[in-house]
Coordinates of C-alpha atoms in Angstrom, one line a residue:
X290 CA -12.0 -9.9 30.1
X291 CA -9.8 -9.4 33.4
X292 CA -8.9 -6.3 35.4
X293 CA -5.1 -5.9 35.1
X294 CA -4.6 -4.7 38.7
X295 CA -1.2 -3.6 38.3
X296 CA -1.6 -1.3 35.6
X297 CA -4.9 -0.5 35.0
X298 CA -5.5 -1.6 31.8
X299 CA -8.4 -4.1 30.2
X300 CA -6.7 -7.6 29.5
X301 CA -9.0 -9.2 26.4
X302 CA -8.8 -12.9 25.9
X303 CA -9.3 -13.8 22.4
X304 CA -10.8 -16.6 20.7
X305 CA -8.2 -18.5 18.6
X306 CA -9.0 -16.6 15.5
X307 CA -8.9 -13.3 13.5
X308 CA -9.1 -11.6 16.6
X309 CA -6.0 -13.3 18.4
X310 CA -3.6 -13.4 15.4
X311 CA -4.5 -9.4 14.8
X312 CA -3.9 -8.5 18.5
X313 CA -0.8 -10.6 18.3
X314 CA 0.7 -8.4 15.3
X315 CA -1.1 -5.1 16.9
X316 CA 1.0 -5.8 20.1
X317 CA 4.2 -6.5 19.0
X318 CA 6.5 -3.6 20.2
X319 CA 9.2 -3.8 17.3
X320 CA 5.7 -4.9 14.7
X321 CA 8.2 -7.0 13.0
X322 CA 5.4 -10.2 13.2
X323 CA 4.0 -7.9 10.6
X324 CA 4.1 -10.4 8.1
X325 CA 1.8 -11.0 5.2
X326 CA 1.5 -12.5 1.4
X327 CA 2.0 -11.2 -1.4
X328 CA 0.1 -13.7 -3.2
X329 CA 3.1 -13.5 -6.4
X330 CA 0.8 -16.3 -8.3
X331 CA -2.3 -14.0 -8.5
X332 CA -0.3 -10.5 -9.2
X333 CA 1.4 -12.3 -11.9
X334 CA -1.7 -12.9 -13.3
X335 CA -3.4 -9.6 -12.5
X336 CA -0.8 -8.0 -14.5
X337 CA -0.8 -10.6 -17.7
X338 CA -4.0 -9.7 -18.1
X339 CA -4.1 -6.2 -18.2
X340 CA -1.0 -6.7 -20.3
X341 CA -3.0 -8.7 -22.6
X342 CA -6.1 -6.3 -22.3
X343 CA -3.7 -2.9 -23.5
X344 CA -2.2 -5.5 -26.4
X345 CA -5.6 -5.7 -27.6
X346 CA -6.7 -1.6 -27.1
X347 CA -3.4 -1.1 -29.0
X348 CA -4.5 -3.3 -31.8
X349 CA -7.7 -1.6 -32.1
X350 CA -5.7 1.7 -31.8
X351 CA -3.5 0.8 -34.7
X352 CA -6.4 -0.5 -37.1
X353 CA -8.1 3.1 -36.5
X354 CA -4.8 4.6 -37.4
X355 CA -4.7 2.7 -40.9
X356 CA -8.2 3.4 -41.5
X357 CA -8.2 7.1 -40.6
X358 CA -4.7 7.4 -42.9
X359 CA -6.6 6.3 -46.2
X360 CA -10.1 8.4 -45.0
X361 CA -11.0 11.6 -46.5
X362 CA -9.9 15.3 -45.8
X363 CA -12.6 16.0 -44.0
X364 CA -12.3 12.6 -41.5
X365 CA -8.3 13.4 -41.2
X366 CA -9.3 17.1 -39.9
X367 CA -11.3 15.6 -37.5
X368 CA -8.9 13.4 -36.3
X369 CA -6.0 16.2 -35.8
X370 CA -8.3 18.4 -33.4
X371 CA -10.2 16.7 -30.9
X372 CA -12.7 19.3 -30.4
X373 CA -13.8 19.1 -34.3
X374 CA -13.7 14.8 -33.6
X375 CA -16.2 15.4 -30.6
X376 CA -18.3 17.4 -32.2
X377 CA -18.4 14.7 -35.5
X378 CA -19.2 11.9 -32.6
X379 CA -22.7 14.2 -31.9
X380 CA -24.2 13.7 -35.1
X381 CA -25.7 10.2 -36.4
X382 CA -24.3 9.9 -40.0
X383 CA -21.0 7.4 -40.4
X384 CA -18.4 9.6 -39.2
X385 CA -20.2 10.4 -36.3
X386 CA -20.5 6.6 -35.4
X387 CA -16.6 6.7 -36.2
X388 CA -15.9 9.5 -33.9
X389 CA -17.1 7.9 -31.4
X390 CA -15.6 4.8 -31.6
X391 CA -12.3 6.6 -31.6
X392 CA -13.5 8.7 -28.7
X393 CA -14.5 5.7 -26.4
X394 CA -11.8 3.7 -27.2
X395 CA -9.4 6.4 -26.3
X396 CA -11.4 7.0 -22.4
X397 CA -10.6 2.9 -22.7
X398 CA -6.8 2.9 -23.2
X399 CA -6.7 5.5 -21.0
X400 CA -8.6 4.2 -17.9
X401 CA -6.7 0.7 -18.6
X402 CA -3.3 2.0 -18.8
X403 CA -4.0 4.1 -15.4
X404 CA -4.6 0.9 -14.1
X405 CA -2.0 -1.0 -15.6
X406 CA 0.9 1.3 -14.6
X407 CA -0.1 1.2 -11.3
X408 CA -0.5 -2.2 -10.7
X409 CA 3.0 -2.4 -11.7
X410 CA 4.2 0.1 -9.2
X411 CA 2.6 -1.5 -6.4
X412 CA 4.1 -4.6 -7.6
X413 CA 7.6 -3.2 -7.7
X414 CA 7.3 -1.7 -4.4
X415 CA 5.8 -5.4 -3.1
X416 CA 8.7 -7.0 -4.6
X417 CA 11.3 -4.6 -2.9
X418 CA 9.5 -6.1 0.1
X419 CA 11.9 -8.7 2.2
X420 CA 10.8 -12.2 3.7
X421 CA 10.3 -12.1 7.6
X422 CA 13.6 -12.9 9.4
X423 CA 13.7 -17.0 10.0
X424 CA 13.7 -16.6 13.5
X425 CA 10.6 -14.2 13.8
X426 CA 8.6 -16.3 11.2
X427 CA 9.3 -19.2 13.4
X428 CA 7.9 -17.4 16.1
X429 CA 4.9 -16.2 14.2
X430 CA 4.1 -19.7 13.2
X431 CA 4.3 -20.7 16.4
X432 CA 1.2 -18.5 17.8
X433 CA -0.2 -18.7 14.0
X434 CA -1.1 -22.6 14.6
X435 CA -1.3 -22.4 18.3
X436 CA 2.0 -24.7 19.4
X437 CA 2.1 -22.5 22.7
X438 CA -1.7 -24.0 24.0
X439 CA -2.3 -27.2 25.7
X440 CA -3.7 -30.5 23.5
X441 CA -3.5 -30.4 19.7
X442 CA -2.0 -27.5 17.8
X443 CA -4.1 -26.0 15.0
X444 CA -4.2 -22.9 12.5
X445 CA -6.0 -19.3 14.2
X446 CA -7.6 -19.3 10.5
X447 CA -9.4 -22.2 8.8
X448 CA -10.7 -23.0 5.7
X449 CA -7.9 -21.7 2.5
X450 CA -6.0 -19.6 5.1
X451 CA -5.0 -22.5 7.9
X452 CA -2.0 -22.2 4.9
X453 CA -1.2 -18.8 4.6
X454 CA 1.7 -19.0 6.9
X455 CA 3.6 -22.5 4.8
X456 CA 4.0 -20.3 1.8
X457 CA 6.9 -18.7 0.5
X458 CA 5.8 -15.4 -0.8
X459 CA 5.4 -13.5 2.7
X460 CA 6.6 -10.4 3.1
X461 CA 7.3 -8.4 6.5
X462 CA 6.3 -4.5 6.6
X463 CA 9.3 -4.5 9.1
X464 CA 12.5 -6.0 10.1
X465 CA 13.5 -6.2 14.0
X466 CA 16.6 -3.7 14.1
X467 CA 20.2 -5.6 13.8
X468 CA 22.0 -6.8 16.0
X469 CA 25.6 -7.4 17.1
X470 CA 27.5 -10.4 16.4
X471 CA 27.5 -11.8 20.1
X472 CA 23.5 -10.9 20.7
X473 CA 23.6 -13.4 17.4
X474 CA 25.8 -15.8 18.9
X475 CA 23.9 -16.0 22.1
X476 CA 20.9 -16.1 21.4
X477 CA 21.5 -18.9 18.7
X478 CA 23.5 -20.7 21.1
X479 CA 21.8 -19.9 24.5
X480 CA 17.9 -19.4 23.3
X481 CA 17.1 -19.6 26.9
X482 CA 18.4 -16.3 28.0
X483 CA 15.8 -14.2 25.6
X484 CA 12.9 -16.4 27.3
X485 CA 10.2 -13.6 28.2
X486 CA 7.6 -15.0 31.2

């Protein structure tokens, strides 16, 4: 650590790690280098297989149905008033086995299609996300594998991360704000004149 004379402040020098690529996105003023994955291969996925999970509830679901349709008075009561099918699932005979079958399977669907539905609105809202601007993500990728230190540049996060930043499912939490058609032009044209020392 060094003493920032001019401003009193605590200057930290970070390893190139966790550590520096956090307190690079922390201290961006505009926090558009706040870019992250979405990971769209494993969501996908997520959601198949709860999909695929509820397919299989509703199958269950649907063979109860058919089997409570063709049971007795007595079973059809129980399965119009779910206080009378509780207390069936407290005894030990058949229809109490039955009950609670029915019962458990319904906490099932129910827990699995809380989860289901919102998985799917957290991946609608992820999706709504946009991609980093070009020109920030080329920046980011710059300080993510080090380009700006001397010798041989290399990822701030090894093993299955040193990738994180080559894939195409990033998303940033914010967009710098717009700007006007000659800011564009310059600083495409003349990069040198937004140079921060």
């Amino acid at each position: 650590m060094s003493d920032d004379s001019n401003d009193g402040r605590v200057q930290v020098n970070y390893v190139n790690d966790y550590a520096s690529l956090a307190s690079f996105i922390a201290s961006d003023a505009d926090r558009s280098s706040a870019i992250y994955r979405r990971f769209d291969r494993l969501s996908a996925r997520s959601l198949l297989h709860l999909q695929s999970e509820l397919e299989e509830l509703q199958e269950l679901q649907d063979q109860f149905d058919k089997e409570d349709s063709r049971g007795t008075t007595s079973a059809k009561a129980g399965i119009r008033n779910l206080t009378l099918l509780k207390e069936k699932g407290q005894g030990s005979d058949e229809e109490a086995v039955a009950a609670r079958k029915r019962l458990d399977l319904q906490k099932e669907i129910e827990e699995k299609l809380k989860s289901y539905r919102e998985a799917l609105i957290f991946e609608s809202t992820l999706l709504s996300l946009k991609p980093p601007v070009p020109r920030v993500l080329t920046a980011f990728r710059n300080v993510f594998n080090n380009h700006n230190t001397h010798g041989e540049p290399f990822p701030a996060l090894g093993g299955s991360s040193r990738h994180t930043y080559n894939q195409e499912d990033l998303v940033a939490l914010k967009h710098p704000e717009e700007e006007d058609k000659l800011s564009s032009f310059l600083r495409y044209y003349f990069p040198m004149l937004f140079v921060v020392s």
